[in-house]
mmCIF file of C-alpha atoms and ligand atoms in Angstrom:
data_model
loop_
_atom_site.group_PDB
_atom_site.id
_atom_site.type_symbol
_atom_site.label_atom_id
_atom_site.label_comp_id
_atom_site.label_asym_id
_atom_site.label_seq_id
_atom_site.Cartn_x
_atom_site.Cartn_y
_atom_site.Cartn_z
ATOM 1 C CA MET A 18 184.742 124.927 23.153
ATOM 2 C CA THR A 19 183.120 124.389 26.273
ATOM 3 C CA TYR A 20 178.981 125.870 25.834
ATOM 4 C CA ILE A 21 177.353 127.420 28.843
ATOM 5 C CA ILE A 22 173.689 127.807 28.974
ATOM 6 C CA GLN A 23 172.717 130.541 31.526
ATOM 7 C CA LEU A 24 169.132 130.145 33.386
ATOM 8 C CA GLY A 25 168.100 133.633 34.764
ATOM 9 C CA LEU A 26 169.581 137.148 33.719
ATOM 10 C CA GLY A 27 168.710 138.966 37.147
ATOM 11 C CA GLY A 28 171.203 140.845 39.483
ATOM 12 C CA VAL A 29 173.668 137.687 39.880
ATOM 13 C CA GLY A 30 172.866 136.370 36.572
ATOM 14 C CA GLN A 31 174.122 140.194 34.545
ATOM 15 C CA ALA A 32 177.128 140.472 37.013
ATOM 16 C CA LEU A 33 178.374 136.957 35.744
ATOM 17 C CA VAL A 34 178.154 137.492 32.450
ATOM 18 C CA ARG A 35 180.153 140.730 32.809
ATOM 19 C CA GLN A 36 182.518 138.768 34.588
ATOM 20 C CA LEU A 37 182.653 135.951 32.016
ATOM 21 C CA SER A 38 183.080 138.285 29.412
ATOM 22 C CA ALA A 39 186.005 140.171 30.909
ATOM 23 C CA GLN A 40 187.857 137.170 31.868
ATOM 24 C CA ARG A 41 187.299 134.792 28.824
ATOM 25 C CA ALA A 42 190.346 135.781 26.926
ATOM 26 C CA ALA A 43 192.485 135.373 30.095
ATOM 27 C CA LEU A 44 190.993 132.220 31.007
ATOM 28 C CA ALA A 45 191.704 130.748 27.515
ATOM 29 C CA ALA A 46 195.044 132.174 27.152
ATOM 30 C CA GLN A 47 196.276 130.558 30.887
ATOM 31 C CA TYR A 48 194.169 127.378 30.631
ATOM 32 C CA GLY A 49 193.125 127.000 27.355
ATOM 33 C CA ILE A 50 189.528 127.108 28.530
ATOM 34 C CA ASN A 51 187.534 128.511 25.809
ATOM 35 C CA LEU A 52 184.092 129.266 27.189
ATOM 36 C CA ASP A 53 181.104 130.516 24.954
ATOM 37 C CA TYR A 54 177.246 131.420 25.671
ATOM 38 C CA LEU A 55 174.870 129.269 24.041
ATOM 39 C CA ALA A 56 171.879 130.367 25.625
ATOM 40 C CA LEU A 57 170.831 133.292 27.954
ATOM 41 C CA ILE A 58 167.165 132.476 29.053
ATOM 42 C CA ASP A 59 164.772 134.876 31.605
ATOM 43 C CA ARG A 60 161.517 133.778 32.605
ATOM 44 C CA SER A 61 159.930 135.486 29.370
ATOM 45 C CA GLY A 62 162.307 134.641 26.147
ATOM 46 C CA ALA A 63 165.584 133.116 25.336
ATOM 47 C CA LEU A 64 168.514 135.022 23.053
ATOM 48 C CA TYR A 65 169.593 131.188 21.426
ATOM 49 C CA THR A 66 171.035 130.655 17.564
ATOM 50 C CA GLY A 67 171.702 127.494 18.104
ATOM 51 C CA GLN A 68 175.402 128.629 17.865
ATOM 52 C CA ALA A 69 178.030 130.433 20.025
ATOM 53 C CA LEU A 70 176.338 133.823 20.886
ATOM 54 C CA ALA A 71 178.814 136.788 19.833
ATOM 55 C CA LYS A 72 180.068 138.640 23.083
ATOM 56 C CA ALA A 73 178.390 142.143 21.419
ATOM 57 C CA ALA A 74 174.875 140.092 21.339
ATOM 58 C CA VAL A 75 175.262 138.934 24.995
ATOM 59 C CA MET A 76 176.625 142.053 26.463
ATOM 60 C CA ALA A 77 173.579 143.955 24.531
ATOM 61 C CA ALA A 78 171.001 141.529 25.865
ATOM 62 C CA VAL A 79 172.218 142.185 29.412
ATOM 63 C CA ALA A 80 171.948 145.906 28.964
ATOM 64 C CA SER A 81 168.644 145.477 27.601
ATOM 65 C CA LYS A 82 167.624 143.796 31.024
ATOM 66 C CA GLN A 83 169.289 146.203 32.959
ATOM 67 C CA ALA A 84 167.232 148.641 31.508
ATOM 68 C CA GLY A 85 163.819 146.941 32.264
ATOM 69 C CA HIS A 86 163.122 145.195 29.179
ATOM 70 C CA SER A 87 162.631 141.267 29.164
ATOM 71 C CA LEU A 88 164.409 138.846 27.029
ATOM 72 C CA ALA A 89 161.159 138.212 24.844
ATOM 73 C CA ASN A 90 162.557 140.852 22.945
ATOM 74 C CA GLN A 91 165.604 138.585 22.231
ATOM 75 C CA GLY A 92 163.655 135.747 20.942
ATOM 76 C CA PRO A 93 160.975 132.866 21.940
ATOM 77 C CA LEU A 94 161.268 131.268 25.413
ATOM 78 C CA ARG A 95 162.325 127.323 25.099
ATOM 79 C CA PRO A 96 162.695 124.708 27.095
ATOM 80 C CA LEU A 97 165.965 123.662 28.464
ATOM 81 C CA PRO A 98 166.163 120.323 26.831
ATOM 82 C CA ALA A 99 165.403 121.539 23.582
ATOM 83 C CA LEU A 100 168.766 123.672 23.872
ATOM 84 C CA LEU A 101 170.890 120.570 24.967
ATOM 85 C CA PRO A 102 173.619 120.417 22.454
ATOM 86 C CA SER A 103 174.579 117.079 21.191
ATOM 87 C CA THR A 104 178.507 117.583 23.243
ATOM 88 C CA PRO A 105 178.887 118.328 26.861
ATOM 89 C CA ALA A 106 177.845 121.869 28.299
ATOM 90 C CA ILE A 107 177.676 123.718 31.293
ATOM 91 C CA ILE A 108 174.256 124.429 32.493
ATOM 92 C CA VAL A 109 174.166 127.594 35.423
ATOM 93 C CA ASP A 110 171.125 128.306 36.803
ATOM 94 C CA VAL A 111 171.147 131.581 38.846
ATOM 95 C CA THR A 112 167.133 131.835 39.262
ATOM 96 C CA ALA A 113 165.563 131.322 42.415
ATOM 97 C CA ALA A 114 162.738 129.080 40.665
ATOM 98 C CA ASP A 115 161.227 126.189 41.861
ATOM 99 C CA GLY A 116 161.116 122.906 39.629
ATOM 100 C CA MET A 117 164.668 123.527 37.673
ATOM 101 C CA GLU A 118 165.202 120.199 39.459
ATOM 102 C CA ILE A 119 163.307 118.323 36.724
ATOM 103 C CA SER A 120 164.859 119.546 33.545
ATOM 104 C CA LEU A 121 168.575 120.051 35.205
ATOM 105 C CA GLY A 122 168.198 116.107 36.431
ATOM 106 C CA GLU A 123 167.704 115.334 32.615
ATOM 107 C CA ALA A 124 170.679 117.272 31.559
ATOM 108 C CA VAL A 125 172.828 115.625 34.136
ATOM 109 C CA ALA A 126 171.914 111.988 32.924
ATOM 110 C CA ALA A 127 172.611 113.766 29.787
ATOM 111 C CA GLY A 128 176.037 113.912 30.109
ATOM 112 C CA HIS A 129 175.907 117.786 31.016
ATOM 113 C CA ARG A 130 177.341 119.829 34.177
ATOM 114 C CA VAL A 131 175.147 121.796 36.198
ATOM 115 C CA VAL A 132 176.296 124.942 38.306
ATOM 116 C CA LEU A 133 173.791 126.355 40.800
ATOM 117 C CA ALA A 134 173.461 129.422 42.897
ATOM 118 C CA ASN A 135 169.792 128.596 42.961
ATOM 119 C CA LYS A 136 169.314 126.271 46.142
ATOM 120 C CA ARG A 137 165.826 124.797 45.446
ATOM 121 C CA PRO A 138 167.263 122.017 43.350
ATOM 122 C CA LEU A 139 169.304 120.778 45.774
ATOM 123 C CA THR A 140 166.266 121.200 48.658
ATOM 124 C CA ALA A 141 164.000 118.698 46.670
ATOM 125 C CA VAL A 142 163.903 115.236 47.857
ATOM 126 C CA LEU A 143 167.104 113.414 48.751
ATOM 127 C CA PRO A 144 166.921 110.927 45.707
ATOM 128 C CA THR A 145 166.957 114.695 43.313
ATOM 129 C CA PHE A 146 170.120 116.142 45.520
ATOM 130 C CA THR A 147 171.724 112.803 45.068
ATOM 131 C CA ALA A 148 171.105 112.160 41.132
ATOM 132 C CA LEU A 149 172.074 115.783 40.747
ATOM 133 C CA THR A 150 175.379 115.741 43.055
ATOM 134 C CA SER A 151 176.851 112.214 41.981
ATOM 135 C CA ASN A 152 180.298 111.770 39.994
ATOM 136 C CA ALA A 153 180.285 116.170 41.150
ATOM 137 C CA ALA A 154 178.085 116.373 38.156
ATOM 138 C CA THR A 155 176.758 119.651 39.844
ATOM 139 C CA SER A 156 178.805 122.564 41.723
ATOM 140 C CA TYR A 157 176.741 124.934 44.128
ATOM 141 C CA GLU A 158 179.386 126.930 46.078
ATOM 142 C CA ALA A 159 176.961 130.120 45.807
ATOM 143 C CA THR A 160 174.054 128.506 47.117
ATOM 144 C CA VAL A 161 175.529 128.814 50.773
ATOM 145 C CA GLY A 162 177.785 131.703 51.911
ATOM 146 C CA ALA A 163 177.704 133.578 48.069
ATOM 147 C CA GLY A 164 180.996 133.415 47.431
ATOM 148 C CA LEU A 165 182.979 132.377 50.344
ATOM 149 C CA PRO A 166 184.457 128.980 50.061
ATOM 150 C CA VAL A 167 182.097 126.770 52.320
ATOM 151 C CA ILE A 168 180.915 123.800 50.319
ATOM 152 C CA HIS A 169 184.613 123.884 49.160
ATOM 153 C CA ALA A 170 186.074 123.537 52.599
ATOM 154 C CA LEU A 171 183.206 120.929 53.749
ATOM 155 C CA ARG A 172 184.040 118.902 50.689
ATOM 156 C CA SER A 173 187.789 118.816 51.481
ATOM 157 C CA LEU A 174 187.443 118.220 55.268
ATOM 158 C CA ARG A 175 185.278 115.079 54.642
ATOM 159 C CA ASP A 176 187.450 113.945 51.929
ATOM 160 C CA SER A 177 190.554 114.061 53.934
ATOM 161 C CA GLY A 178 188.700 111.840 56.522
ATOM 162 C CA ASP A 179 188.023 114.152 58.864
ATOM 163 C CA LYS A 180 185.025 113.368 61.326
ATOM 164 C CA ILE A 181 182.879 116.470 61.667
ATOM 165 C CA VAL A 182 180.977 116.669 64.518
ATOM 166 C CA ARG A 183 178.798 119.979 64.323
ATOM 167 C CA ILE A 184 178.605 123.083 62.087
ATOM 168 C CA GLU A 185 177.228 126.216 63.440
ATOM 169 C CA ALA A 186 177.014 129.234 61.100
ATOM 170 C CA SER A 187 175.563 132.945 60.788
ATOM 171 C CA MET A 188 174.432 132.214 57.132
ATOM 172 C CA SER A 189 172.151 134.745 56.525
ATOM 173 C CA GLY A 190 172.684 138.864 55.683
ATOM 174 C CA THR A 191 169.559 139.916 56.102
ATOM 175 C CA LEU A 192 168.842 138.489 59.335
ATOM 176 C CA GLY A 193 172.447 139.400 60.579
ATOM 177 C CA TYR A 194 171.450 142.566 59.944
ATOM 178 C CA LEU A 195 168.258 142.866 61.856
ATOM 179 C CA CYS A 196 170.727 141.197 65.149
ATOM 180 C CA SER A 197 173.304 143.930 64.827
ATOM 181 C CA ALA A 198 170.341 146.764 64.400
ATOM 182 C CA LEU A 199 168.113 145.221 67.227
ATOM 183 C CA GLU A 200 171.775 145.131 69.330
ATOM 184 C CA GLN A 201 171.861 149.088 68.684
ATOM 185 C CA GLY A 202 168.491 149.661 70.088
ATOM 186 C CA GLU A 203 166.695 149.954 67.132
ATOM 187 C CA ALA A 204 163.001 148.378 66.919
ATOM 188 C CA LEU A 205 162.610 145.584 64.834
ATOM 189 C CA SER A 206 160.081 146.747 62.854
ATOM 190 C CA SER A 207 161.755 149.602 61.894
ATOM 191 C CA ALA A 208 165.089 147.740 60.931
ATOM 192 C CA VAL A 209 162.875 145.486 58.773
ATOM 193 C CA GLN A 210 161.941 148.396 56.818
ATOM 194 C CA THR A 211 165.395 149.687 56.762
ATOM 195 C CA ALA A 212 166.522 146.056 55.376
ATOM 196 C CA ARG A 213 163.471 146.311 52.635
ATOM 197 C CA ASN A 214 164.461 149.863 51.115
ATOM 198 C CA ALA A 215 168.174 148.704 51.073
ATOM 199 C CA GLY A 216 166.978 145.538 49.172
ATOM 200 C CA TRP A 217 168.350 143.267 51.143
ATOM 201 C CA THR A 218 165.101 141.383 52.035
ATOM 202 C CA GLU A 219 163.165 139.369 49.716
ATOM 203 C CA PRO A 220 160.217 141.402 48.252
ATOM 204 C CA ASP A 221 158.099 139.675 51.292
ATOM 205 C CA PRO A 222 160.378 139.783 53.815
ATOM 206 C CA ARG A 223 158.715 136.867 55.465
ATOM 207 C CA ASP A 224 160.810 134.693 53.133
ATOM 208 C CA ASP A 225 163.608 135.719 55.481
ATOM 209 C CA LEU A 226 162.057 135.874 58.713
ATOM 210 C CA SER A 227 160.561 132.516 58.497
ATOM 211 C CA GLY A 228 163.931 131.086 58.864
ATOM 212 C CA ALA A 229 163.208 129.186 55.431
ATOM 213 C CA ASP A 230 165.940 130.276 53.258
ATOM 214 C CA VAL A 231 168.793 129.857 56.259
ATOM 215 C CA ALA A 232 167.038 126.637 56.936
ATOM 216 C CA ARG A 233 167.520 125.519 52.778
ATOM 217 C CA LYS A 234 171.161 126.228 53.464
ATOM 218 C CA ALA A 235 171.516 124.187 56.618
ATOM 219 C CA LEU A 236 170.004 120.903 54.790
ATOM 220 C CA ILE A 237 172.774 121.925 51.468
ATOM 221 C CA LEU A 238 175.106 121.797 53.927
ATOM 222 C CA ALA A 239 173.925 118.576 55.792
ATOM 223 C CA ARG A 240 173.631 116.816 52.371
ATOM 224 C CA THR A 241 177.307 117.877 51.984
ATOM 225 C CA TRP A 242 178.489 116.618 55.069
ATOM 226 C CA GLY A 243 176.802 112.918 54.066
ATOM 227 C CA LEU A 244 173.660 113.214 56.298
ATOM 228 C CA PRO A 245 171.095 111.673 54.672
ATOM 229 C CA TRP A 246 168.302 114.308 55.447
ATOM 230 C CA GLU A 247 165.119 115.666 54.001
ATOM 231 C CA MET A 248 164.073 119.209 55.099
ATOM 232 C CA ASP A 249 161.939 117.891 58.054
ATOM 233 C CA ALA A 250 165.433 117.280 59.796
ATOM 234 C CA VAL A 251 165.935 121.175 59.909
ATOM 235 C CA ALA A 252 163.751 122.762 63.133
ATOM 236 C CA SER A 253 163.815 126.428 61.925
ATOM 237 C CA GLU A 254 162.241 129.325 64.262
ATOM 238 C CA PRO A 255 160.272 131.963 62.714
ATOM 239 C CA TRP A 256 160.905 135.629 63.708
ATOM 240 C CA PHE A 257 156.798 136.248 63.625
ATOM 241 C CA PRO A 258 153.882 134.047 65.120
ATOM 242 C CA LEU A 259 151.710 131.598 63.236
ATOM 243 C CA GLU A 260 148.672 134.067 62.394
ATOM 244 C CA LEU A 261 151.029 136.677 60.575
ATOM 245 C CA ALA A 262 152.222 133.453 58.095
ATOM 246 C CA SER A 263 148.576 134.142 55.936
ATOM 247 C CA VAL A 264 147.849 137.760 56.255
ATOM 248 C CA SER A 265 148.823 139.913 53.170
ATOM 249 C CA LEU A 266 152.112 141.515 52.835
ATOM 250 C CA ASP A 267 150.532 144.920 53.536
ATOM 251 C CA ALA A 268 148.665 143.547 56.661
ATOM 252 C CA PHE A 269 152.235 142.105 57.971
ATOM 253 C CA LEU A 270 154.157 145.343 57.519
ATOM 254 C CA GLN A 271 151.396 147.101 59.051
ATOM 255 C CA ARG A 272 151.066 144.404 62.259
ATOM 256 C CA LEU A 273 155.080 143.825 62.590
ATOM 257 C CA PRO A 274 155.687 146.651 65.272
ATOM 258 C CA GLU A 275 153.516 144.418 67.527
ATOM 259 C CA LEU A 276 156.410 142.618 67.409
ATOM 260 C CA ASP A 277 158.623 145.237 68.534
ATOM 261 C CA ALA A 278 158.535 144.817 72.248
ATOM 262 C CA THR A 279 159.487 141.121 72.553
ATOM 263 C CA PHE A 280 162.455 141.469 70.563
ATOM 264 C CA ALA A 281 163.258 144.630 72.844
ATOM 265 C CA THR A 282 163.045 142.190 75.610
ATOM 266 C CA ARG A 283 164.739 139.507 74.279
ATOM 267 C CA VAL A 284 167.556 142.109 73.289
ATOM 268 C CA ALA A 285 167.626 143.406 76.668
ATOM 269 C CA ALA A 286 167.265 139.835 78.566
ATOM 270 C CA ALA A 287 170.786 139.156 76.434
ATOM 271 C CA ARG A 288 172.271 142.186 77.663
ATOM 272 C CA THR A 289 171.893 141.489 81.447
ATOM 273 C CA HIS A 290 173.274 137.717 80.644
ATOM 274 C CA LYS A 291 176.314 139.158 78.611
ATOM 275 C CA THR A 292 175.511 137.579 76.011
ATOM 276 C CA VAL A 293 174.176 138.852 72.072
ATOM 277 C CA LEU A 294 171.353 137.335 70.138
ATOM 278 C CA ARG A 295 172.300 135.808 66.793
ATOM 279 C CA TYR A 296 170.680 134.101 64.352
ATOM 280 C CA VAL A 297 172.164 130.807 64.427
ATOM 281 C CA ALA A 298 172.176 127.309 62.228
ATOM 282 C CA THR A 299 173.703 124.023 64.008
ATOM 283 C CA ILE A 300 174.161 121.079 62.490
ATOM 284 C CA GLN A 301 174.856 117.931 64.265
ATOM 285 C CA PRO A 302 174.231 114.173 62.937
ATOM 286 C CA ASP A 303 171.526 114.088 65.246
ATOM 287 C CA GLY A 304 169.649 116.988 63.646
ATOM 288 C CA ALA A 305 169.952 120.742 62.811
ATOM 289 C CA SER A 306 168.068 123.602 64.406
ATOM 290 C CA VAL A 307 167.606 126.918 63.194
ATOM 291 C CA GLY A 308 166.796 129.765 65.252
ATOM 292 C CA LEU A 309 167.905 132.910 67.351
ATOM 293 C CA ARG A 310 170.180 132.235 69.964
ATOM 294 C CA GLU A 311 171.942 133.897 72.988
ATOM 295 C CA LEU A 312 175.884 133.648 72.483
ATOM 296 C CA PRO A 313 178.525 134.230 74.906
ATOM 297 C CA LEU A 314 180.759 137.293 73.887
ATOM 298 C CA ASP A 315 183.643 135.301 73.150
ATOM 299 C CA HIS A 316 181.801 132.905 70.964
ATOM 300 C CA PRO A 317 182.814 133.091 67.367
ATOM 301 C CA LEU A 318 179.702 134.287 66.036
ATOM 302 C CA ALA A 319 179.088 136.544 68.818
ATOM 303 C CA GLY A 320 181.302 139.114 67.239
ATOM 304 C CA LEU A 321 179.598 139.246 63.743
ATOM 305 C CA ARG A 322 178.672 142.831 62.274
ATOM 306 C CA GLY A 323 176.065 143.826 59.607
ATOM 307 C CA THR A 324 175.153 141.525 56.603
ATOM 308 C CA ASP A 325 178.401 139.142 57.117
ATOM 309 C CA ASN A 326 178.390 135.239 57.501
ATOM 310 C CA LEU A 327 180.490 133.208 59.748
ATOM 311 C CA PHE A 328 180.772 129.374 59.263
ATOM 312 C CA ALA A 329 182.696 127.466 62.557
ATOM 313 C CA PHE A 330 183.502 123.753 61.413
ATOM 314 C CA THR A 331 184.527 121.453 64.534
ATOM 315 C CA THR A 332 185.951 118.579 63.076
ATOM 316 C CA ALA A 333 188.211 115.602 64.766
ATOM 317 C CA ARG A 334 191.406 117.238 63.474
ATOM 318 C CA TYR A 335 189.748 121.200 64.107
ATOM 319 C CA ALA A 336 188.679 120.033 68.276
ATOM 320 C CA GLU A 337 189.931 122.732 70.165
ATOM 321 C CA GLN A 338 189.410 125.708 67.769
ATOM 322 C CA PRO A 339 186.946 125.663 64.736
ATOM 323 C CA LEU A 340 187.863 126.325 61.288
ATOM 324 C CA VAL A 341 186.206 129.479 60.695
ATOM 325 C CA ILE A 342 185.366 131.185 57.489
ATOM 326 C CA ARG A 343 183.756 134.724 57.443
ATOM 327 C CA GLY A 344 183.090 137.305 55.175
ATOM 328 C CA PRO A 345 180.295 138.970 52.905
ATOM 329 C CA GLY A 346 177.460 136.171 52.455
ATOM 330 C CA ALA A 347 175.548 138.195 49.449
ATOM 331 C CA GLY A 348 176.037 140.747 46.890
ATOM 332 C CA ILE A 349 175.684 140.017 43.244
ATOM 333 C CA GLU A 350 179.650 140.401 42.386
ATOM 334 C CA VAL A 351 181.053 138.036 45.118
ATOM 335 C CA THR A 352 178.118 135.761 44.358
ATOM 336 C CA ALA A 353 178.576 135.412 40.827
ATOM 337 C CA ALA A 354 182.288 135.084 41.180
ATOM 338 C CA GLY A 355 181.037 132.006 42.945
ATOM 339 C CA VAL A 356 179.302 130.724 40.424
ATOM 340 C CA LEU A 357 182.456 131.538 37.944
ATOM 341 C CA GLY A 358 184.655 129.639 40.080
ATOM 342 C CA ASP A 359 182.374 126.708 39.232
ATOM 343 C CA ILE A 360 181.867 127.084 36.033
ATOM 344 C CA LEU A 361 185.883 126.598 35.704
ATOM 345 C CA THR A 362 186.040 124.120 37.824
ATOM 346 C CA ALA A 363 183.194 122.251 35.694
ATOM 347 C CA ALA A 364 185.029 122.941 32.345
ATOM 348 C CA ARG A 365 187.796 121.493 33.875
ATOM 349 C CA MET A 366 185.998 118.456 34.359
ATOM 350 C CA LEU A 367 184.708 118.072 31.058
ATOM 351 C CA ARG A 368 188.013 118.702 28.953
HETATM 352 N N1 LIG K 416 171.758 138.268 45.354
HETATM 353 C C1 LIG K 416 173.007 137.754 46.031
HETATM 354 O O1 LIG K 416 173.115 138.358 46.855
HETATM 355 C C2 LIG K 416 172.710 136.339 46.168
HETATM 356 C C3 LIG K 416 173.563 135.787 47.071
HETATM 357 C C4 LIG K 416 173.669 134.033 47.188
HETATM 358 C C5 LIG K 416 172.630 133.526 46.215
HETATM 359 N N2 LIG K 416 171.703 134.114 45.509
HETATM 360 C C6 LIG K 416 170.812 133.201 44.687
HETATM 361 O O2 LIG K 416 171.060 133.735 43.178
HETATM 362 C C7 LIG K 416 170.044 133.249 42.660
HETATM 363 C C8 LIG K 416 169.627 134.521 42.165
HETATM 364 O O3 LIG K 416 169.662 135.811 42.626
HETATM 365 P P1 LIG K 416 169.416 137.278 42.017
HETATM 366 O O4 LIG K 416 169.636 138.102 43.279
HETATM 367 O O5 LIG K 416 170.056 137.493 40.852
HETATM 368 O O6 LIG K 416 167.576 137.196 41.627
HETATM 369 P P2 LIG K 416 167.138 138.124 40.995
HETATM 370 O O7 LIG K 416 167.334 139.176 40.232
HETATM 371 O O8 LIG K 416 165.595 137.890 41.317
HETATM 372 O O9 LIG K 416 167.008 137.100 39.167
HETATM 373 C C9 LIG K 416 166.410 136.190 39.084
HETATM 374 C C10 LIG K 416 166.328 135.765 37.613
HETATM 375 O O10 LIG K 416 165.988 134.361 37.040
HETATM 376 C C11 LIG K 416 165.288 134.111 36.301
HETATM 377 N N3 LIG K 416 163.801 133.506 36.546
HETATM 378 C C12 LIG K 416 163.196 133.324 37.402
HETATM 379 N N4 LIG K 416 162.683 132.157 37.043
HETATM 380 C C13 LIG K 416 162.711 131.219 36.221
HETATM 381 C C14 LIG K 416 162.799 130.407 35.012
HETATM 382 N N5 LIG K 416 161.520 129.731 35.334
HETATM 383 N N6 LIG K 416 162.921 130.200 33.951
HETATM 384 C C15 LIG K 416 164.273 131.190 33.526
HETATM 385 N N7 LIG K 416 164.430 132.071 34.239
HETATM 386 C C16 LIG K 416 163.768 132.396 35.495
HETATM 387 C C17 LIG K 416 164.458 135.633 36.544
HETATM 388 O O11 LIG K 416 163.912 136.169 35.028
HETATM 389 P P3 LIG K 416 162.788 137.834 34.826
HETATM 390 O O12 LIG K 416 164.311 138.654 34.748
HETATM 391 O O13 LIG K 416 162.154 137.457 33.576
HETATM 392 O O14 LIG K 416 162.334 138.081 36.130
HETATM 393 C C18 LIG K 416 165.490 136.400 36.810
HETATM 394 O O15 LIG K 416 166.003 136.825 35.483
HETATM 395 C C19 LIG K 416 169.057 133.288 43.419
HETATM 396 O O16 LIG K 416 168.758 131.589 43.520
HETATM 397 C C20 LIG K 416 169.062 133.585 44.697
HETATM 398 O O17 LIG K 416 169.036 132.966 46.219
HETATM 399 C C21 LIG K 416 172.082 135.184 45.409
#
């Protein structure tokens, strides 16, 4: 039996519990892998009894979260180190919290495995990334491209001795949606509002529009490639001027229409040049940049629509045509499936 401790029971966390519960018997029958929850934790409480949680209790906790209650109803919040069992377990971080790397690092040092959808532990300083990921102790497919096998492909290129030349990607569903909407003539302010209402943006859309989320993903790809970078190696271009970074959210949303004319002009210029605007991350050995680019119509990223992601790997072996991975780069079900795939890999390594 392999224990799972899950940090986070939001959209992805709830979908993961449902998927794991539905697959548990099949995984046991097919691979002899028996996965049991030891703890579920949110910001305010934990479901934990010191032994494998009954499926009914786990599903009741998910139903209660879905109904808007917190896990404080199930039991007091406990720090991760106090929950770690004596046998190696799998710690799953499906939060978006800062500072998790400290207790996750302790868990790895004690022989446990870690699975992440949370990007932040991997974008702390390089020694932290190295400590978490050495000996493949941490799996993190869902941190980039949600359920798309991007990290898997990159590792496979690297480990098979291919020489990676360049990675180009459009890896923000939110910013991809905005590019498509602008192309269709919508004003930036109205497109941001539509995306916000649909729940595609972070609560404060500046977290998307700053490019910081894409820059974090670019750093994860670069470090997985083997580049010993810190965050400052990735230059990111925000969609708004610096003066709007420090105003309140309400003031930002109110002033967003001030940017409409600039973006309409950029879209019109791109059309004149027979190009399209895409928010692109380019990673090369000498540095990475993240920003709005005009791309020719035959560029692999030019055909992207809506919230889809696309990753193009140019390597010594994929020199003429890049290796391309394309598909939905967000969504709780595909993201949870990416996390579940990593849990299975970790469980196999623990056997
Ligand atoms: N949604 C997607 O399409 C998608 C795609 C790719 C990657 N991801 C990544 O997946 C992660 C989860 O996304 P989500 O959409 O599920 O987010 P979410 O709905 O906001 O859920 C976050 C969960 O984490 C919990 N949490 C926050 N800080 C915590 C802490 N310090 N200790 C324990 N639990 C904590 C929250 O607790 P409360 O419930 O108490 O607030 C909540 O249950 C994020 O890192 C996100 O970037 C998401």
